[in-house]
GROMACS .gro file of N, CA and C in nm:
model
  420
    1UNK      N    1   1.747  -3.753   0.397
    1UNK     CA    2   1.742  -3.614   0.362
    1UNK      C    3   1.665  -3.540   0.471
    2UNK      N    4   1.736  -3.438   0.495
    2UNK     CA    5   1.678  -3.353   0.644
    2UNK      C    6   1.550  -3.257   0.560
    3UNK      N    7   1.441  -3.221   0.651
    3UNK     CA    8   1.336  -3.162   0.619
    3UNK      C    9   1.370  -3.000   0.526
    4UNK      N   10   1.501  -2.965   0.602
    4UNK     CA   11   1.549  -2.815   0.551
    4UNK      C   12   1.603  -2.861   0.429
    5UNK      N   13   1.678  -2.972   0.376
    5UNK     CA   14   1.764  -2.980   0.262
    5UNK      C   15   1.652  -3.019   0.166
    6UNK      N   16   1.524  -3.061   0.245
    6UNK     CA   17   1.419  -3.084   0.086
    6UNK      C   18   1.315  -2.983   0.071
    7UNK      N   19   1.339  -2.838   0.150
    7UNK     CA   20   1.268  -2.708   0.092
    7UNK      C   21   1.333  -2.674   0.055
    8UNK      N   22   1.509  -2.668   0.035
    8UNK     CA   23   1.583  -2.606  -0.021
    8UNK      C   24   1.585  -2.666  -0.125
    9UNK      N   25   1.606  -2.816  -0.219
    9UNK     CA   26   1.549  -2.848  -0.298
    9UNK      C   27   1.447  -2.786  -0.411
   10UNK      N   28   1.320  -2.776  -0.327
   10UNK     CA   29   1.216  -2.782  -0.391
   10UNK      C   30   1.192  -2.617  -0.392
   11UNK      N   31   1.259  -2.545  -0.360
   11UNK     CA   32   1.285  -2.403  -0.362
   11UNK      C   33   1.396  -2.422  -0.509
   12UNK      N   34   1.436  -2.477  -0.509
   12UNK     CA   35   1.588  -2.453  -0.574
   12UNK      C   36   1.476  -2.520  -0.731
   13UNK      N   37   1.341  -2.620  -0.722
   13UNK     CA   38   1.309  -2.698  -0.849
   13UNK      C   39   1.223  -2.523  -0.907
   14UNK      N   40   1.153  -2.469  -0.801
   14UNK     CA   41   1.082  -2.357  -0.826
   14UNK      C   42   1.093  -2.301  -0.885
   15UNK      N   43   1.234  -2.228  -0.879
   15UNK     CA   44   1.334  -2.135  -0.948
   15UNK      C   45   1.357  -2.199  -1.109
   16UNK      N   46   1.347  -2.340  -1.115
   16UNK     CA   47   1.351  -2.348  -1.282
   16UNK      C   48   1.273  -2.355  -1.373
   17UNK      N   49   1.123  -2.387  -1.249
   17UNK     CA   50   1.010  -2.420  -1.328
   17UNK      C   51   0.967  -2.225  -1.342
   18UNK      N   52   1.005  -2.160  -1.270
   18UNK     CA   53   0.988  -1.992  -1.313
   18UNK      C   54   1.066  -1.988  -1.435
   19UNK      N   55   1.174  -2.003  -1.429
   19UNK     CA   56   1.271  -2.000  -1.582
   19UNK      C   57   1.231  -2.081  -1.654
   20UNK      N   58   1.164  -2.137  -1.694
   20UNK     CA   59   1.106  -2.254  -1.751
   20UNK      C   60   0.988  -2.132  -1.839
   21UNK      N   61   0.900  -2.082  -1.718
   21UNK     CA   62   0.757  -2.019  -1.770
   21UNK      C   63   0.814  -1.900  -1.830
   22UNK      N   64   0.925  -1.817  -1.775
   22UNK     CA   65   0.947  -1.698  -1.819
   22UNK      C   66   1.026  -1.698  -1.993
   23UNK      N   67   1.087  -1.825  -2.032
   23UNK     CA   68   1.122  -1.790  -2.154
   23UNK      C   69   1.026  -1.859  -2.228
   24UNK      N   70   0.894  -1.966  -2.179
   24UNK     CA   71   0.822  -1.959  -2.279
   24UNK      C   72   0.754  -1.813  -2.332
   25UNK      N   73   0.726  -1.761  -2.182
   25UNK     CA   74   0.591  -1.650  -2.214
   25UNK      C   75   0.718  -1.541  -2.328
   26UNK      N   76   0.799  -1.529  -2.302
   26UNK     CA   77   0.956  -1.452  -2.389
   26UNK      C   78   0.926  -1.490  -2.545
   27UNK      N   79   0.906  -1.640  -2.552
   27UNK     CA   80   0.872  -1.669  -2.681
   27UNK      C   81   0.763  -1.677  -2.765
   28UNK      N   82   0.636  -1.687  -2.678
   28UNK     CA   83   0.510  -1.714  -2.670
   28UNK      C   84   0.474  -1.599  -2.811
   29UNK      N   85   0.470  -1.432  -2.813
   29UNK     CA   86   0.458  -1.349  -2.933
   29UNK      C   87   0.492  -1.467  -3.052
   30UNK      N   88   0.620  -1.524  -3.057
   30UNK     CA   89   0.633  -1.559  -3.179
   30UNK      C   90   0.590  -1.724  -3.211
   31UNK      N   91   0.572  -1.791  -3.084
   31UNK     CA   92   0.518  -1.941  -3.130
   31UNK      C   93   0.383  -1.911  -3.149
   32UNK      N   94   0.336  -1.870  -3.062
   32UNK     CA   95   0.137  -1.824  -3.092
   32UNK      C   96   0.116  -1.774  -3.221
   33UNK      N   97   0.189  -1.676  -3.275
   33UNK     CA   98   0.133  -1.614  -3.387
   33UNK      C   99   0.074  -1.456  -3.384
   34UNK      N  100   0.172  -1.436  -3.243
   34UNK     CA  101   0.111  -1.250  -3.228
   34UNK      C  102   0.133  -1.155  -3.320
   35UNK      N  103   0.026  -1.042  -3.323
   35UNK     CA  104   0.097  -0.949  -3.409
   35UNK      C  105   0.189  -0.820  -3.272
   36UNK      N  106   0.305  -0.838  -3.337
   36UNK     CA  107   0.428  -0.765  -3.286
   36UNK      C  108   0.404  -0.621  -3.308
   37UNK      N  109   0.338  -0.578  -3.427
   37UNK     CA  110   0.347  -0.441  -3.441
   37UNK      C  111   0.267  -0.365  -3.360
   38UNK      N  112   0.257  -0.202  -3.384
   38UNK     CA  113   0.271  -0.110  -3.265
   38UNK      C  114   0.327   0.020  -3.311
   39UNK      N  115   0.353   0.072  -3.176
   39UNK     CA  116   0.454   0.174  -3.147
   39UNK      C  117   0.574   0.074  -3.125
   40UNK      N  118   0.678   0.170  -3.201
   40UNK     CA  119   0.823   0.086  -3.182
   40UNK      C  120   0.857   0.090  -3.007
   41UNK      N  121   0.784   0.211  -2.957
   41UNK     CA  122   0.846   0.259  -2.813
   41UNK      C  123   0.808   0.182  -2.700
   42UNK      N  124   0.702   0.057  -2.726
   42UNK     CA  125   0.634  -0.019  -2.666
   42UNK      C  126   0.689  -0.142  -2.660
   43UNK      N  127   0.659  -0.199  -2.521
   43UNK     CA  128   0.729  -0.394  -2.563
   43UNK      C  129   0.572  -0.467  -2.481
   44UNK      N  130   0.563  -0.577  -2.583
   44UNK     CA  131   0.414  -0.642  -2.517
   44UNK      C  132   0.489  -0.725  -2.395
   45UNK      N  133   0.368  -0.684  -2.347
   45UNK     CA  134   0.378  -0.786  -2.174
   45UNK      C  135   0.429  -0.894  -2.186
   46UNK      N  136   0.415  -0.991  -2.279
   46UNK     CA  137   0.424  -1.112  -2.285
   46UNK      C  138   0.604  -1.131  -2.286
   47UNK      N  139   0.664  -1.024  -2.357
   47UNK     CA  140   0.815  -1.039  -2.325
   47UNK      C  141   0.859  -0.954  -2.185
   48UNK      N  142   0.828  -0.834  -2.151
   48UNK     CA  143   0.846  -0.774  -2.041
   48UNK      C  144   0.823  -0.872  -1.938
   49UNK      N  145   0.704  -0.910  -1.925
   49UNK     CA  146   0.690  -0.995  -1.798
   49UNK      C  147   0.745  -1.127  -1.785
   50UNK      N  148   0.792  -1.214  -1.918
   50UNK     CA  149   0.917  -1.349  -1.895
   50UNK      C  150   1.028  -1.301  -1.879
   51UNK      N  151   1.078  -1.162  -1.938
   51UNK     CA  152   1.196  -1.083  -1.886
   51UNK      C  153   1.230  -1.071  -1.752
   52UNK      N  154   1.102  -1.043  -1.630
   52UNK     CA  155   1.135  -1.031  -1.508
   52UNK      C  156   1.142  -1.160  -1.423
   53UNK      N  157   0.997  -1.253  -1.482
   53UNK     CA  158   1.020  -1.389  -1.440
   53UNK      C  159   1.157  -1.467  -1.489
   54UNK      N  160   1.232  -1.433  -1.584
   54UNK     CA  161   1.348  -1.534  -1.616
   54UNK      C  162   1.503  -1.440  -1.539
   55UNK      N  163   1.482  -1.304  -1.476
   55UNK     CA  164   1.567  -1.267  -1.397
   55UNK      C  165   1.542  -1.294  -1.241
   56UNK      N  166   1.425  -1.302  -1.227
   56UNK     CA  167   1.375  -1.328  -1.087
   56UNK      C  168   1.376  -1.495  -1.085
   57UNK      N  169   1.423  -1.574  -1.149
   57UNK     CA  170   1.399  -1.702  -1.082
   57UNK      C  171   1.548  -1.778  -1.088
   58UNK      N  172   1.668  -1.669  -1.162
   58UNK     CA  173   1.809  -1.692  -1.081
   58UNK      C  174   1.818  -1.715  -0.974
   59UNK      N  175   1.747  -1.609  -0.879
   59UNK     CA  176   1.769  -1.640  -0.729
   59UNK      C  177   1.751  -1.739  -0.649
   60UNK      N  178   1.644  -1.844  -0.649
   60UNK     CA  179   1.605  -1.884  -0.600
   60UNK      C  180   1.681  -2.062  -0.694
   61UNK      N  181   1.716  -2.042  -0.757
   61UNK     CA  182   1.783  -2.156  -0.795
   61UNK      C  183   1.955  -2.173  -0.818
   62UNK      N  184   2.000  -2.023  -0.767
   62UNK     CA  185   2.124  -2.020  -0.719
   62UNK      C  186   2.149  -1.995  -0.529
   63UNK      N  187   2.054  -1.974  -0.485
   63UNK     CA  188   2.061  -1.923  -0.352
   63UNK      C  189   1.926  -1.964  -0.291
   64UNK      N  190   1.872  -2.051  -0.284
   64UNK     CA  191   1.751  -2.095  -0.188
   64UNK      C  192   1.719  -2.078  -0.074
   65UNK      N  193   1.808  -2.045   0.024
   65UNK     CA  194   1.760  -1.947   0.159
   65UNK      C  195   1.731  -1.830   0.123
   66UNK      N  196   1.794  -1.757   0.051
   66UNK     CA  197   1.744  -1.592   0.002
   66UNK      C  198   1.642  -1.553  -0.129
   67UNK      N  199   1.590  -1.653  -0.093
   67UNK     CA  200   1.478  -1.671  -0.203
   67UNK      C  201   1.315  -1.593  -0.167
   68UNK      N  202   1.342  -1.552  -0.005
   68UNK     CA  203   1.230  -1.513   0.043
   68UNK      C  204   1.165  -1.420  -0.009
   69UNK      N  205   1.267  -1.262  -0.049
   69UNK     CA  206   1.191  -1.197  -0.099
   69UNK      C  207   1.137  -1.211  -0.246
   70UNK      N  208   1.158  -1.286  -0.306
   70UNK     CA  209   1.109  -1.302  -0.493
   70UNK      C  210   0.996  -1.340  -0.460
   71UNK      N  211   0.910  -1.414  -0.355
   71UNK     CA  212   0.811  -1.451  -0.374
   71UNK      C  213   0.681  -1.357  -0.395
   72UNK      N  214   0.669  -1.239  -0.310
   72UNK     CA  215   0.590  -1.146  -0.357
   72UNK      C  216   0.554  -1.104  -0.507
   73UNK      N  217   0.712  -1.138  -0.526
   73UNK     CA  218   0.777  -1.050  -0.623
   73UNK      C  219   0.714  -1.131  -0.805
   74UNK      N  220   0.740  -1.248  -0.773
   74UNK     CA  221   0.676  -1.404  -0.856
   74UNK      C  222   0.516  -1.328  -0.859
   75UNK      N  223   0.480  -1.333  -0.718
   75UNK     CA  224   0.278  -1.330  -0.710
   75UNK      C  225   0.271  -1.226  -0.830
   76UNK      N  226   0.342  -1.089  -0.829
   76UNK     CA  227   0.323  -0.946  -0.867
   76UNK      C  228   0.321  -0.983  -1.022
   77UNK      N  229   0.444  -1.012  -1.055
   77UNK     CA  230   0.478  -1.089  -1.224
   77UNK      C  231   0.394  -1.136  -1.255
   78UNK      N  232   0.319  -1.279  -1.196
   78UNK     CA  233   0.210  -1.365  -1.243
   78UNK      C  234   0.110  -1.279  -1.301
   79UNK      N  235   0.053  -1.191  -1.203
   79UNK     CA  236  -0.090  -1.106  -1.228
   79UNK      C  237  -0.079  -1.016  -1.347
   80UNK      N  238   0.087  -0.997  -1.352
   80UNK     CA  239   0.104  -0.909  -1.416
   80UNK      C  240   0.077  -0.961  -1.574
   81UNK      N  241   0.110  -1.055  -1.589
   81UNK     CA  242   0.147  -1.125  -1.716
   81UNK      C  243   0.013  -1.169  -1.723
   82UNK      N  244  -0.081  -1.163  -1.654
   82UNK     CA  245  -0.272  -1.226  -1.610
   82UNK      C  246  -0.336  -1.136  -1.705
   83UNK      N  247  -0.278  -1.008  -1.632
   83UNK     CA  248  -0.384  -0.872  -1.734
   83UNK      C  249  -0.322  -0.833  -1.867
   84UNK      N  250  -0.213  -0.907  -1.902
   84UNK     CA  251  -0.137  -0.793  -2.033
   84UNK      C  252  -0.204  -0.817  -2.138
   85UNK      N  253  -0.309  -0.924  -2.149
   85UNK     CA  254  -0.351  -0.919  -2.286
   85UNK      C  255  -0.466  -0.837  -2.299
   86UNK      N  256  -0.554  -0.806  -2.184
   86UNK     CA  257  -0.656  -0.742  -2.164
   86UNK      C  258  -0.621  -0.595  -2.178
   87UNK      N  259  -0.486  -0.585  -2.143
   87UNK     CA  260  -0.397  -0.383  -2.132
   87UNK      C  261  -0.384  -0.410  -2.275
   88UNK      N  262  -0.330  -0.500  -2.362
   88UNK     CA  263  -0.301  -0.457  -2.485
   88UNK      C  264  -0.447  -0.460  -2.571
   89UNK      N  265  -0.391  -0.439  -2.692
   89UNK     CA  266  -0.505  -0.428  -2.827
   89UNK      C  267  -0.468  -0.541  -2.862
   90UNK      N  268  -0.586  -0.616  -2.934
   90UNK     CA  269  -0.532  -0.728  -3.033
   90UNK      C  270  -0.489  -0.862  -2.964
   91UNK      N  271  -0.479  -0.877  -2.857
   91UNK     CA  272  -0.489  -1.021  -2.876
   91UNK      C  273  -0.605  -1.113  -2.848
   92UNK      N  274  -0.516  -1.217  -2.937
   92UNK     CA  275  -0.613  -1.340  -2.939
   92UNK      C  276  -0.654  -1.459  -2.841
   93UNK      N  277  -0.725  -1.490  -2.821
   93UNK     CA  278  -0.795  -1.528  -2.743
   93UNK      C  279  -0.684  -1.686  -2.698
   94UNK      N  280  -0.604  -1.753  -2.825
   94UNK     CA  281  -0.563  -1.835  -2.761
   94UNK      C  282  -0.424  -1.720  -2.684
   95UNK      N  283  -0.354  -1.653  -2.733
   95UNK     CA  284  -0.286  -1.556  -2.601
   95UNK      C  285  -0.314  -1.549  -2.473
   96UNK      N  286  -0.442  -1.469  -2.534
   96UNK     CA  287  -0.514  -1.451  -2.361
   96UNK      C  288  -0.502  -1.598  -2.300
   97UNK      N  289  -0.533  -1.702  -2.322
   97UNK     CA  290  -0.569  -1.839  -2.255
   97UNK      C  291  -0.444  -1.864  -2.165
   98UNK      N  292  -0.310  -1.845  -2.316
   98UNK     CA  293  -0.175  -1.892  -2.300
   98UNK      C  294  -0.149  -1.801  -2.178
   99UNK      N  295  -0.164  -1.652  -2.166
   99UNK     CA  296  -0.110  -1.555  -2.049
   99UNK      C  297  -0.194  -1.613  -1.913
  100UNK      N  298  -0.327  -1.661  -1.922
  100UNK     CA  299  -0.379  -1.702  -1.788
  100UNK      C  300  -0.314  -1.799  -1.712
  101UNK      N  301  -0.263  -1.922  -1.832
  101UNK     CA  302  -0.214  -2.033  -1.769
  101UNK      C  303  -0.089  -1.945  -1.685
  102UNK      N  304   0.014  -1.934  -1.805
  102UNK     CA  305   0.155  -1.891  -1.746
  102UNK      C  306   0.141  -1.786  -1.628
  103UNK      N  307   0.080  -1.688  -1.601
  103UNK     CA  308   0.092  -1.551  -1.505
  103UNK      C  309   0.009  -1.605  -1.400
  104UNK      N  310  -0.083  -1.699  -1.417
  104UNK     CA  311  -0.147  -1.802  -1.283
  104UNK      C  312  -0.050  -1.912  -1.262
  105UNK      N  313   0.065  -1.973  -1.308
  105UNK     CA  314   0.106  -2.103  -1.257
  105UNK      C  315   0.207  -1.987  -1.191
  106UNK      N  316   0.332  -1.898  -1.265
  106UNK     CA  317   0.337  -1.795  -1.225
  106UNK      C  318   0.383  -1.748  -1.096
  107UNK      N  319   0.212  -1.706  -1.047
  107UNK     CA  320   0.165  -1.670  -0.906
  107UNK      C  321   0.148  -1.783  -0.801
  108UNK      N  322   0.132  -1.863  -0.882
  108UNK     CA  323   0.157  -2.025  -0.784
  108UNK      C  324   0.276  -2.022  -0.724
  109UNK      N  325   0.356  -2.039  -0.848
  109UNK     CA  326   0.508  -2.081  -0.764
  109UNK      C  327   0.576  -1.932  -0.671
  110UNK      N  328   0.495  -1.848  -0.687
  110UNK     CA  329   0.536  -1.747  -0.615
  110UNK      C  330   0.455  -1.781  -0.448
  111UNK      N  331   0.345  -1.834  -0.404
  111UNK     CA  332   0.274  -1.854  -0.322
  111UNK      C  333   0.375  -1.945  -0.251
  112UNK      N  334   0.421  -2.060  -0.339
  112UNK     CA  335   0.450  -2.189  -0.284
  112UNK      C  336   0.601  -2.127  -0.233
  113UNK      N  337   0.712  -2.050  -0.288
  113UNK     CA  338   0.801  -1.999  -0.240
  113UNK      C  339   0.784  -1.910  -0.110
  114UNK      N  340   0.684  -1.870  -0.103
  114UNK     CA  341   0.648  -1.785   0.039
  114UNK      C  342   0.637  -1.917   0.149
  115UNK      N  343   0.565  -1.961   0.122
  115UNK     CA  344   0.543  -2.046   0.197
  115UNK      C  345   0.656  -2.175   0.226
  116UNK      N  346   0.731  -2.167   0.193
  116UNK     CA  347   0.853  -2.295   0.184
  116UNK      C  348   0.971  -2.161   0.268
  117UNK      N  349   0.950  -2.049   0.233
  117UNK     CA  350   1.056  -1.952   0.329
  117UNK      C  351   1.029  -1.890   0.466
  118UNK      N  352   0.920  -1.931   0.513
  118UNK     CA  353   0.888  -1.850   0.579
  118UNK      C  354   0.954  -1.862   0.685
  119UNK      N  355   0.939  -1.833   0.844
  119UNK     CA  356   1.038  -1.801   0.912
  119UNK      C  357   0.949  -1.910   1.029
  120UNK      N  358   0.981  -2.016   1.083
  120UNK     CA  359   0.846  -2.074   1.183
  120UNK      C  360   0.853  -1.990   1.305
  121UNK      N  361   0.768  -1.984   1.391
  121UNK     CA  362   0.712  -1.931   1.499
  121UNK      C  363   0.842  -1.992   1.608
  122UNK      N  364   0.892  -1.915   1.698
  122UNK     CA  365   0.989  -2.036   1.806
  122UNK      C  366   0.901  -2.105   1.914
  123UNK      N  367   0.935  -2.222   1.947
  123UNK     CA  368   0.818  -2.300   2.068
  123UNK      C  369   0.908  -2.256   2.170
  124UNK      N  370   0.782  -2.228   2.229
  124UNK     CA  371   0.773  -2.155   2.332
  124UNK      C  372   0.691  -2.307   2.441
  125UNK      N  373   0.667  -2.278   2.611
  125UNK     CA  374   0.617  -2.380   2.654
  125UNK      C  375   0.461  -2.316   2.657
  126UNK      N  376   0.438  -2.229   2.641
  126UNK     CA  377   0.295  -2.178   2.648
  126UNK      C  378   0.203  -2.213   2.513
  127UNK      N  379   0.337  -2.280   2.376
  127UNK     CA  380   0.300  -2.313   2.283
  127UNK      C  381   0.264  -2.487   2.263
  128UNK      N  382   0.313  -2.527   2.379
  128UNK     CA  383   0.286  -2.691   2.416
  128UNK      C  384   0.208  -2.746   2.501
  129UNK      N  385   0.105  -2.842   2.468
  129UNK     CA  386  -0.029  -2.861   2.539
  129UNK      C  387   0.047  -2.891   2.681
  130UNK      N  388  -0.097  -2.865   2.771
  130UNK     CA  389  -0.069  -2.894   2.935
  130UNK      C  390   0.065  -2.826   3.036
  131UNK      N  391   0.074  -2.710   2.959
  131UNK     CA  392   0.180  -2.650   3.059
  131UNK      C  393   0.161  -2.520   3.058
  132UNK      N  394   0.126  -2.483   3.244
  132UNK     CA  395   0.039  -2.375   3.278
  132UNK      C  396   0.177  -2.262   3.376
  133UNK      N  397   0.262  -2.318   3.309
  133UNK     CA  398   0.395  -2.263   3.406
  133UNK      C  399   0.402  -2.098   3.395
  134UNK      N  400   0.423  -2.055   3.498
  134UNK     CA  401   0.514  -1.880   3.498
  134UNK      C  402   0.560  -1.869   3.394
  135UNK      N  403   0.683  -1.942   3.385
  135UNK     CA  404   0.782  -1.912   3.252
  135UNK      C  405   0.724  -1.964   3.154
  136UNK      N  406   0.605  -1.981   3.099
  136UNK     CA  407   0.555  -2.025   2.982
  136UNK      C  408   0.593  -1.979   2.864
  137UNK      N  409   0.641  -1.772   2.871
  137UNK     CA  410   0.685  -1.798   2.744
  137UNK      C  411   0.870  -1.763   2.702
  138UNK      N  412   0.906  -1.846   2.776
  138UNK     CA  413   1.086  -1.867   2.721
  138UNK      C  414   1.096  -1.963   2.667
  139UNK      N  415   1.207  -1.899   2.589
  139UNK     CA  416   1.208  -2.035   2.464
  139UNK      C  417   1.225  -2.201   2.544
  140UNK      N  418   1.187  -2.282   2.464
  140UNK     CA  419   1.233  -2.375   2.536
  140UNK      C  420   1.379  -2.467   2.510
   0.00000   0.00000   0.00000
């Protein structure tokens, strides 16, 4: 297995373990024991934010080269889903716990997708020890 076919891989496992977190945190209100009520005009974080994590992690497990930009996008969700219990009223403390894990693992796999896309630097000879040449920096 070539080095590119096992970030595309492990880009492609990313994308399920996001769909994975985004329909727990989707379900999380009703396995935890939240109270749902409110304003009808309101939706708690905890579904808004597995809503974006379980649309944002199609990409990257149907298309793993174009996965680059979700990763910001993952970090943003995570944090997001970090503070919602603290923005809302009322929740409970195992919530809060449950939103730290999920909106921090989250922001993980959003880190680890940046980093598995990124673009490498081209070597150059000015980039390879002991060579003091003119043309040092054309590609090599």
């Amino acid at each position: 297995m070539t080095p590119r076919l096992a970030h595309l891989r492990l880009i492609s496992w990313l994308g399920v373990a996001a769909l994975l977190l985004g329909l727990w945190q989707i379900s999380t209100p009703i396995a935890l024991g939240d109270d749902l009520g409110g304003p009808a005009t309101t939706i708690p974080p905890a579904i808004s934010g597995g809503t974006v994590a379980v649309v944002l992690s199609l990409l990257p497990m149907m298309s793993p080269p174009d996965a680059r930009w979700t990763a910001p996008l993952f970090t943003i969700t995570g944090w997001w889903i970090v503070a919602g219990p603290w923005l809302a009223e009322g929740a409970t403390s195992l919530v809060r716990l449950n939103d730290v894990v999920v909106g921090g693992t989250l922001a993980l796999v959003g880190f680890a997708v940046s980093l598995l896309t990124r673009q490498p630097k081209p070597l150059t000879r000015a980039s390879l020890p002991g060579f003091t040449d003119l043309r040092a920096h054309e590609p090599v």
